[in-house]
Tab-separated table of C-alpha atoms and ligand atoms in Angstrom:
chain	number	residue	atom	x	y	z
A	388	UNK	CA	135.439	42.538	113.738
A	389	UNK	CA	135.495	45.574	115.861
A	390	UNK	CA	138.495	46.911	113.907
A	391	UNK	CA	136.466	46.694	110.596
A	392	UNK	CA	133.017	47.910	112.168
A	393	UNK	CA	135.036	50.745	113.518
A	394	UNK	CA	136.371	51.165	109.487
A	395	UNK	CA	133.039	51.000	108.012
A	396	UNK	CA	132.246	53.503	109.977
A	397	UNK	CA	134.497	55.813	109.209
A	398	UNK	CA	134.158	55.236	105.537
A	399	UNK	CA	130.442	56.262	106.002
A	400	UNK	CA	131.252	59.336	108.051
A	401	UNK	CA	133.397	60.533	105.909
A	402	UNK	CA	130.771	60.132	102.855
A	403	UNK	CA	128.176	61.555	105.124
A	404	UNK	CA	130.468	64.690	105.752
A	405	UNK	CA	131.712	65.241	102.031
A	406	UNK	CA	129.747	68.313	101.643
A	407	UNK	CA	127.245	68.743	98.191
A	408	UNK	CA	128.581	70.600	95.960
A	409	UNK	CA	127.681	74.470	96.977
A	410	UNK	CA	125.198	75.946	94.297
A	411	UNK	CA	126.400	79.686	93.208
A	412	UNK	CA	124.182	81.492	92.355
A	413	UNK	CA	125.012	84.469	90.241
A	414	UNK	CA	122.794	87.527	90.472
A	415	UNK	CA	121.760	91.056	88.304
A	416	UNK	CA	122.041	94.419	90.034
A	417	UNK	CA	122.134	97.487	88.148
A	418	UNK	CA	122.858	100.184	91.268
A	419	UNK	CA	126.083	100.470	92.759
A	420	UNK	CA	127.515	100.151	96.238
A	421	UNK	CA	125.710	101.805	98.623
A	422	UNK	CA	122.534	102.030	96.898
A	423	UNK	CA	119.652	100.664	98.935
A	424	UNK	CA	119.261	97.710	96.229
A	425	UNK	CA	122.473	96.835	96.135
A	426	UNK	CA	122.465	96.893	100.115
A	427	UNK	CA	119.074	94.476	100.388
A	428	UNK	CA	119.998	92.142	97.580
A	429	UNK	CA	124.155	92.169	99.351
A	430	UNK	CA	121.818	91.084	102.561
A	431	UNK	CA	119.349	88.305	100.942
A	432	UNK	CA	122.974	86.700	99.335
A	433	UNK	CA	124.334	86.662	103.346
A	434	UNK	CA	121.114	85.244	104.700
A	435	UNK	CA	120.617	82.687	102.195
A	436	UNK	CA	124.291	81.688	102.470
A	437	UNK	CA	124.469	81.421	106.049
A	438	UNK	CA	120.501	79.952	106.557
A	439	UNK	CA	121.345	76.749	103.638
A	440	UNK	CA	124.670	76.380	105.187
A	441	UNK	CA	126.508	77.232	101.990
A	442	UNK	CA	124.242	75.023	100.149
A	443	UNK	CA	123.459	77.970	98.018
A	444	UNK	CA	126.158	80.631	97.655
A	445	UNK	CA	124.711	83.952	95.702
A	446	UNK	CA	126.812	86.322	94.093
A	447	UNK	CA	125.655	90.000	93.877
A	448	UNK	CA	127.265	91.764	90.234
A	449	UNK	CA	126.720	95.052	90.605
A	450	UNK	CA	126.836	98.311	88.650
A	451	UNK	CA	124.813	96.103	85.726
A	452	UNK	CA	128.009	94.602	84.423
A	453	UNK	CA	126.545	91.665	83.632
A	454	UNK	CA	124.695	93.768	81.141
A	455	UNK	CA	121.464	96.129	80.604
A	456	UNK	CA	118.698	94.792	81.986
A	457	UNK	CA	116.597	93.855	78.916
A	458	UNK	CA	119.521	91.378	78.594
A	459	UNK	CA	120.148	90.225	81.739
A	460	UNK	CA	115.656	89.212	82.222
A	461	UNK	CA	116.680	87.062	79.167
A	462	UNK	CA	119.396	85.401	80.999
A	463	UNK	CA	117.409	85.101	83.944
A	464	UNK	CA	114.646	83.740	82.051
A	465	UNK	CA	116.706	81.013	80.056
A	466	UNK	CA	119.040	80.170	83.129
A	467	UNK	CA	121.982	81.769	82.615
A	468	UNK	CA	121.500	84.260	85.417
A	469	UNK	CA	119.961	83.040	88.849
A	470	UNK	CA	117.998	85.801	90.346
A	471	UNK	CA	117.847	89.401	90.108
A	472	UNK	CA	116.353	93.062	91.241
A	473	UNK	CA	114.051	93.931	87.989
A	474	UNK	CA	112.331	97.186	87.756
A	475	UNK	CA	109.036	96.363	86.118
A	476	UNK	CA	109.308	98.813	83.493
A	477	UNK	CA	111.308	97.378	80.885
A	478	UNK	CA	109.828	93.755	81.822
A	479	UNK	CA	106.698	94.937	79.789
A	480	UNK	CA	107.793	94.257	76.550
A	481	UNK	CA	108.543	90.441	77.709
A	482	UNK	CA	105.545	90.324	80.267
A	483	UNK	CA	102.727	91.754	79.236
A	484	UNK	CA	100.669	92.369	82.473
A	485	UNK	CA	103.887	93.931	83.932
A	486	UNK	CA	102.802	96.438	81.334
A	487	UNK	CA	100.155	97.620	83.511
A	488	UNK	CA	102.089	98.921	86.374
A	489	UNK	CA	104.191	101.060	83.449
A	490	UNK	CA	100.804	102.643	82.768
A	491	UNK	CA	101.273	106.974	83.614
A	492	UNK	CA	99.800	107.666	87.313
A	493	UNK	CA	98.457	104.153	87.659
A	494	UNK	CA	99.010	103.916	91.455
A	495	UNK	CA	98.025	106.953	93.511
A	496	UNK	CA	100.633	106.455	95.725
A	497	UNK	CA	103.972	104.094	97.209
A	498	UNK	CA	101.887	103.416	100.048
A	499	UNK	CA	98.815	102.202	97.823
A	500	UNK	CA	101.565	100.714	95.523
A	501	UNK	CA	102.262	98.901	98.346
A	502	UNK	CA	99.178	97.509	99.300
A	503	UNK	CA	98.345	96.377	95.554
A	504	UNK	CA	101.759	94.511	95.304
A	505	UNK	CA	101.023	92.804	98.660
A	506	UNK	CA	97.473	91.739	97.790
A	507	UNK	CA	96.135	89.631	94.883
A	508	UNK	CA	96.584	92.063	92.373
A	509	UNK	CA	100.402	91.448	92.949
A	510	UNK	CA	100.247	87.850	93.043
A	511	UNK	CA	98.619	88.147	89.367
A	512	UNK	CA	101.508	89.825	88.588
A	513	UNK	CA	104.092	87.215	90.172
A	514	UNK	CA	101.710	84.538	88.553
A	515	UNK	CA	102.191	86.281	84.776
A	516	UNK	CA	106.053	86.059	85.377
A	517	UNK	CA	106.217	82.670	86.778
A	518	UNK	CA	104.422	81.730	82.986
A	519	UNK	CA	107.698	83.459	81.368
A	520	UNK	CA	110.623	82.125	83.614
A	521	UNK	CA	110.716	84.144	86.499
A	522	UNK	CA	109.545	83.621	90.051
A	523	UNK	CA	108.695	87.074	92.081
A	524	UNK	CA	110.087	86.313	95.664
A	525	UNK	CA	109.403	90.164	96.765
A	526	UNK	CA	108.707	93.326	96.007
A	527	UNK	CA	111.246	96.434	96.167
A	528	UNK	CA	110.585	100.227	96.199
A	529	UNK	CA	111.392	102.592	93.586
A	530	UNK	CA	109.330	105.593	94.251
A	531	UNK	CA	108.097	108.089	91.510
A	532	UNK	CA	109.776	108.974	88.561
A	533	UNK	CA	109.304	112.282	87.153
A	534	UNK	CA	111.688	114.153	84.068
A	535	UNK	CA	114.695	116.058	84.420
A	536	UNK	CA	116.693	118.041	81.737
A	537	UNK	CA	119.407	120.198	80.814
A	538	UNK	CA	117.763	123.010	79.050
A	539	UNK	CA	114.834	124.403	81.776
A	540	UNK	CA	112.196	123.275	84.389
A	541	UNK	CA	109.084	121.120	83.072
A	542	UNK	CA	106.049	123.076	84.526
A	543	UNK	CA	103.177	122.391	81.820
A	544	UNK	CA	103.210	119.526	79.145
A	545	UNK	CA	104.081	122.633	76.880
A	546	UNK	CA	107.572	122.788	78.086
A	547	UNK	CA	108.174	118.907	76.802
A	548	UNK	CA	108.169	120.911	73.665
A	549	UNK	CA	111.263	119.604	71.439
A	550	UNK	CA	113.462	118.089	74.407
A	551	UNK	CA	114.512	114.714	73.548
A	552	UNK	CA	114.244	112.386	76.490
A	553	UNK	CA	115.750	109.136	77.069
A	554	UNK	CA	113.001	106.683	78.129
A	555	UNK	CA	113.561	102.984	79.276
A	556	UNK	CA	113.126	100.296	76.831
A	557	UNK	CA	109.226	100.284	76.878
A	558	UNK	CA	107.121	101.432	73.836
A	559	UNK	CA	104.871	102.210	76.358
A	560	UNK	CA	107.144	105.131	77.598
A	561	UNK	CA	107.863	106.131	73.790
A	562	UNK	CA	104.290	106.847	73.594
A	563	UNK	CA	103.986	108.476	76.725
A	564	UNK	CA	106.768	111.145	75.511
A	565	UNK	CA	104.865	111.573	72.468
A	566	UNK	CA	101.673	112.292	74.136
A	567	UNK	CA	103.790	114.941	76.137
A	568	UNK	CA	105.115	116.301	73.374
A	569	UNK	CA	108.783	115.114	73.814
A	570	UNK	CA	110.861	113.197	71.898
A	571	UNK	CA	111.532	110.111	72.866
A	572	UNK	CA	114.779	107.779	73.140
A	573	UNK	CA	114.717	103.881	74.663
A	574	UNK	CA	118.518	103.599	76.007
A	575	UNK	CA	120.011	102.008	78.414
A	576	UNK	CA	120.529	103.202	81.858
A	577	UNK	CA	124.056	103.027	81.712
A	578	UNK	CA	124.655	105.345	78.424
A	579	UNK	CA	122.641	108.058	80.137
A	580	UNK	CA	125.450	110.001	81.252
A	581	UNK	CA	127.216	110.546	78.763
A	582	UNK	CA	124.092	111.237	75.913
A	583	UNK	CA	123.438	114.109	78.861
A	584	UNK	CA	126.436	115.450	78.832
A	585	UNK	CA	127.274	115.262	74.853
A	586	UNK	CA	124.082	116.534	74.093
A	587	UNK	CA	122.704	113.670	72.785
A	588	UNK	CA	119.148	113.916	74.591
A	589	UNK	CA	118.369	116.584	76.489
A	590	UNK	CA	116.583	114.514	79.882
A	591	UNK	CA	115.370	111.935	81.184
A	592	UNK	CA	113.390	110.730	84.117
A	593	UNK	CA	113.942	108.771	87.011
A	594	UNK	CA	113.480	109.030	91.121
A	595	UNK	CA	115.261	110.810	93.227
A	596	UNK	CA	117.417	108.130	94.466
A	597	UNK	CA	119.032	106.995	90.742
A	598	UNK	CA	118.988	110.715	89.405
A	599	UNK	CA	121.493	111.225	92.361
A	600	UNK	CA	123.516	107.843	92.097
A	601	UNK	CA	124.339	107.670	88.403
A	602	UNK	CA	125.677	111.297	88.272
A	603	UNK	CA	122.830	112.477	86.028
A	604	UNK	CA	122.695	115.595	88.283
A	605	UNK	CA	126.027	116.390	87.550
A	606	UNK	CA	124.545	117.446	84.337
A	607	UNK	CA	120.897	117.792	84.230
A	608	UNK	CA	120.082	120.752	86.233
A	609	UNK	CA	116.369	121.076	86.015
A	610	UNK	CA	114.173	118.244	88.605
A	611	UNK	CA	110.250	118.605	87.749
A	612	UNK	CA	107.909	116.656	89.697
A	613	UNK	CA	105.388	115.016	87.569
A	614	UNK	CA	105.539	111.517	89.660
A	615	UNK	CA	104.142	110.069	86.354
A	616	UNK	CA	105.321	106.574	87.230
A	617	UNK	CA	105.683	104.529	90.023
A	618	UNK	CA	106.845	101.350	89.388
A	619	UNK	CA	107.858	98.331	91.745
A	620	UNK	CA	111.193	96.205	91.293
A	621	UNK	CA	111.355	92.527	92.045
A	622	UNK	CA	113.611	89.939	93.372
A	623	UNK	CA	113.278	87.257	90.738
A	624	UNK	CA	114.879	84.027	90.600
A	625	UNK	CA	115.239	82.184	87.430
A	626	UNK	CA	112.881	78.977	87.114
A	627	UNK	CA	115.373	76.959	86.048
A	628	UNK	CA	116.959	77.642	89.376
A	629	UNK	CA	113.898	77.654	91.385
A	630	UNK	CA	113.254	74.137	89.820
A	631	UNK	CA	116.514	72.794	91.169
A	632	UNK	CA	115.868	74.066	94.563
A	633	UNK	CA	115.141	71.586	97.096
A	634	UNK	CA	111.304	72.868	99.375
A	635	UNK	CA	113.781	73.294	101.946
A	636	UNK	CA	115.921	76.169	100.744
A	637	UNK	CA	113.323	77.440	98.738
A	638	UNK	CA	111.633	78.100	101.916
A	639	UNK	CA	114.766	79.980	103.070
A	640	UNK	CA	115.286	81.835	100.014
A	641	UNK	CA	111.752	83.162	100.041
A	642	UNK	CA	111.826	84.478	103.514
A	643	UNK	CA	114.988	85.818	102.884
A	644	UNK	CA	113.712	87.698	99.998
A	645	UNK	CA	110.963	89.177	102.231
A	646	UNK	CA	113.392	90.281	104.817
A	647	UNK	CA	115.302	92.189	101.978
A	648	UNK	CA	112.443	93.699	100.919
A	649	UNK	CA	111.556	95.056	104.256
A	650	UNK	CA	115.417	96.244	104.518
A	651	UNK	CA	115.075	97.574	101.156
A	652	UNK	CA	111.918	100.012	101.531
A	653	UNK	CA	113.000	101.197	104.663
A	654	UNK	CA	116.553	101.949	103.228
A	655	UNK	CA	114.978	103.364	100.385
A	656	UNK	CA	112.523	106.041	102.146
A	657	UNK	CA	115.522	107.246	103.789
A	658	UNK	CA	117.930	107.948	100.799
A	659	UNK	CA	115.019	109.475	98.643
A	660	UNK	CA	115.609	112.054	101.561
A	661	UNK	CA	119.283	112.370	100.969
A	662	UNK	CA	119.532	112.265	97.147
A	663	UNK	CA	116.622	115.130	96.987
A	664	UNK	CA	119.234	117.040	99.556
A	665	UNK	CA	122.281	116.079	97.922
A	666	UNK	CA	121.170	117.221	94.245
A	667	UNK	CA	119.404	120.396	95.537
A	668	UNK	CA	123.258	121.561	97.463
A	669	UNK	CA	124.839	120.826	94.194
A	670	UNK	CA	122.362	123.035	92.313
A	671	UNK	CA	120.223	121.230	90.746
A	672	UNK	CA	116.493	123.271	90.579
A	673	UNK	CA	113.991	121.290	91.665
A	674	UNK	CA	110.639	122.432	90.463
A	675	UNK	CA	106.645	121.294	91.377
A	676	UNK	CA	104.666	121.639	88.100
A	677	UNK	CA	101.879	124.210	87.600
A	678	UNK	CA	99.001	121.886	87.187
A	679	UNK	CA	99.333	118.161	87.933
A	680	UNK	CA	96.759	116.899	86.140
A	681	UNK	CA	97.210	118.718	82.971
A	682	UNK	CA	100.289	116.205	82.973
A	683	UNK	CA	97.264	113.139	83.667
A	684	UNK	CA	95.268	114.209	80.780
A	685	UNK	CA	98.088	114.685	78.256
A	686	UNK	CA	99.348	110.792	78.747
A	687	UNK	CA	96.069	109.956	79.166
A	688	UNK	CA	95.637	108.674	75.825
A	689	UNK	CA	98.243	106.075	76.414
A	690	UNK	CA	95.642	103.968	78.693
A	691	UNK	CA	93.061	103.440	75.387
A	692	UNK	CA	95.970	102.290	73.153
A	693	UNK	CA	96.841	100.003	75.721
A	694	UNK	CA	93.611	98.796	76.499
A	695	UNK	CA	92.691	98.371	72.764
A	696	UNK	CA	95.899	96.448	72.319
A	697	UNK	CA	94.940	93.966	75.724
A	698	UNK	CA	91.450	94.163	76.434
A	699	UNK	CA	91.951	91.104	78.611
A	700	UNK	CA	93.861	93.324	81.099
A	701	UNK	CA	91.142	95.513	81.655
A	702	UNK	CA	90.327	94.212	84.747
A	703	UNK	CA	93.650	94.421	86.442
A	704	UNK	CA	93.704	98.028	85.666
A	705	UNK	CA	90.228	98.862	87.270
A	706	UNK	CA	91.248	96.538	90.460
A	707	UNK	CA	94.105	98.563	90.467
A	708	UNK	CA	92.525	101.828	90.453
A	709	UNK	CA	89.960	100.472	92.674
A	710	UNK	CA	92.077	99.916	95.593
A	711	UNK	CA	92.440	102.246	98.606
B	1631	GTR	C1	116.076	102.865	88.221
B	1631	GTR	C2	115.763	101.418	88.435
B	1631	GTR	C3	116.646	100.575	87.550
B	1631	GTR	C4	116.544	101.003	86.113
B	1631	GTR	C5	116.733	102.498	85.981
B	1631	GTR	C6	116.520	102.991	84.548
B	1631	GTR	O1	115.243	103.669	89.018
B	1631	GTR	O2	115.956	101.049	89.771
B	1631	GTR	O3	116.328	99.225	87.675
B	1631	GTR	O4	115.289	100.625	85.615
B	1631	GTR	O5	115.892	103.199	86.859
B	1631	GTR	O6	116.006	104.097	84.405
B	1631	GTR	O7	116.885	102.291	83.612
């Protein structure tokens, strides 16, 4: 009796330590090592690992190998990725609010930025993606964009004149060229480089932090600060995934998304610093344009064609605008 009690025992101790079958999780980063993205979201895959006991086992692919991102929010979206760092601006096209933060000078500021995104204004945001297959764990930094070229510095809209810029894919940002008086190219990030140096657009625009990082500097020699867009980047898991997530862990991966994003802006303010620095030593000439809101009024038009095309997000806009 005793021998078999003792046997039944083990058989159920060694059931109850089989271990479940470790979930990986494979996830979408565009920047490469180093970058304060790639750092945070490197972080998040750690914490989550080592908070579900291996339960869940995320897998940062960098350098957007796993593809550009209009591709990858599709795999996100249909399962095929599990999670991700998405800047909002090409999510647009699939997310319509999203659109919104894409519009020119919308946010005054990161720090206002910041407190939008935090607020109920951003959970209408994370509530618009959760309706297409994405869940919005956090929010990221990605400071202001503003156009840089090879052929001379932007100081009035006037100087758009003829340059061909690469834009993301947004038709949002195709009109917003237009309106400068640019041409306009969607491509994808990682093509840039090259179109730069063969000639094939003339600029493009982008913060401080990924004009330095992708080399664009190298070739583009003329920074103009127009700050026209300042857009926030998520971590998003895939709803699929989220689905098949027990409350448990999802309460682990959502704090752990938090604590990345705290890592992430405070990484971020600091190499904004260092990639301004880094591009000015190499040569690039950074200039401040003559009048900044000769650069508001010429994309202004792209708010009423917008608006005309979703009057329902209206609102959004104004609470937007209406926050300190
Ligand atoms: C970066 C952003 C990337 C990507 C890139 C681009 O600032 O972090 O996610 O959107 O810009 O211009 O394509």
């Amino acid at each position: 009796m005793t021998f078999t009690r003792f046997a039944l025992s083990g058989a159920l101790a060694a059931l109850i330590a089989v271990p479940a079958v470790a979930e990986d999780w494979r996830g979408w980063n565009i920047h490469p090592e180093g970058y304060p993205n790639t750092v945070a979201l490197e972080s998040f895959a750690k914490d989550v690992a080592a908070k579900t006991d291996g339960r869940i086992e995320p897998t940062v692919y960098n350098n957007g190998t796993l593809g550009d991102q209009p591709d990858a929010i599709e795999q996100v979206r249909n399962g095929g990725l599990d999670f991700a760092n998405f800047n909002m601006g090409p999510m647009g096209q699939i997310v319509p609010a999203t659109n919104v933060m894409s519009l020119p000078f919308i946010f005054r500021d990161v720090d206002q930025m910041h407190r939008v995104m935090d607020g109920p204004v951003g959970q209408q945001f994370s509530d618009a993606l959760a309706k297409e297959g994405l869940v919005a764990l956090s929010w990221f930094d990605s400071g202001s964009r503003s156009f840089y070229n090879t052929k001379r510095p932007i100081k009035t809209p006037a100087d758009m004149d003829g340059l061909k810029f690469r834009v993301m894919s947004n038709d949002l940002y195709v009109e917003m060229v237009d309106d400068l008086g640019g041409n306009a190219t969607p491509m994808a990030y990682g093509e840039v480089y090259q179109s730069l140096k063969t000639g094939v657009i003339d600029g493009a625009e982008n913060n401080y932090p990924s004009f330095e990082s992708s080399n664009h500097y190298e070739v583009a020699k003329y920074y103009s600060i127009t700050n026209h867009l300042i857009i926030p980047e998520c971590i998003c898991v895939s709803t699929a995934t989220w689905e098949a997530t027990s409350d448990e862990d999802k309460a682990i991966v959502t704090q752990a998304a938090i604590d990345a994003a705290v890592l992430q802006r405070d990484l971020w303010s600091k190499r904004e610093m260092e990639s301004r620095a880094k591009v000015e030593a190499s040569g690039v000439e950074i200039n401040e344009v003559d009048d900044p809101k000769a650069f508001q009024d010429a994309m202004a038009p792209v708010y009423a064609g917008f608006l005309k095309s979703n009057p329902d997000l209206e609102s959004l806009v104004k609470e937007i605008q209406a926050t300190e």
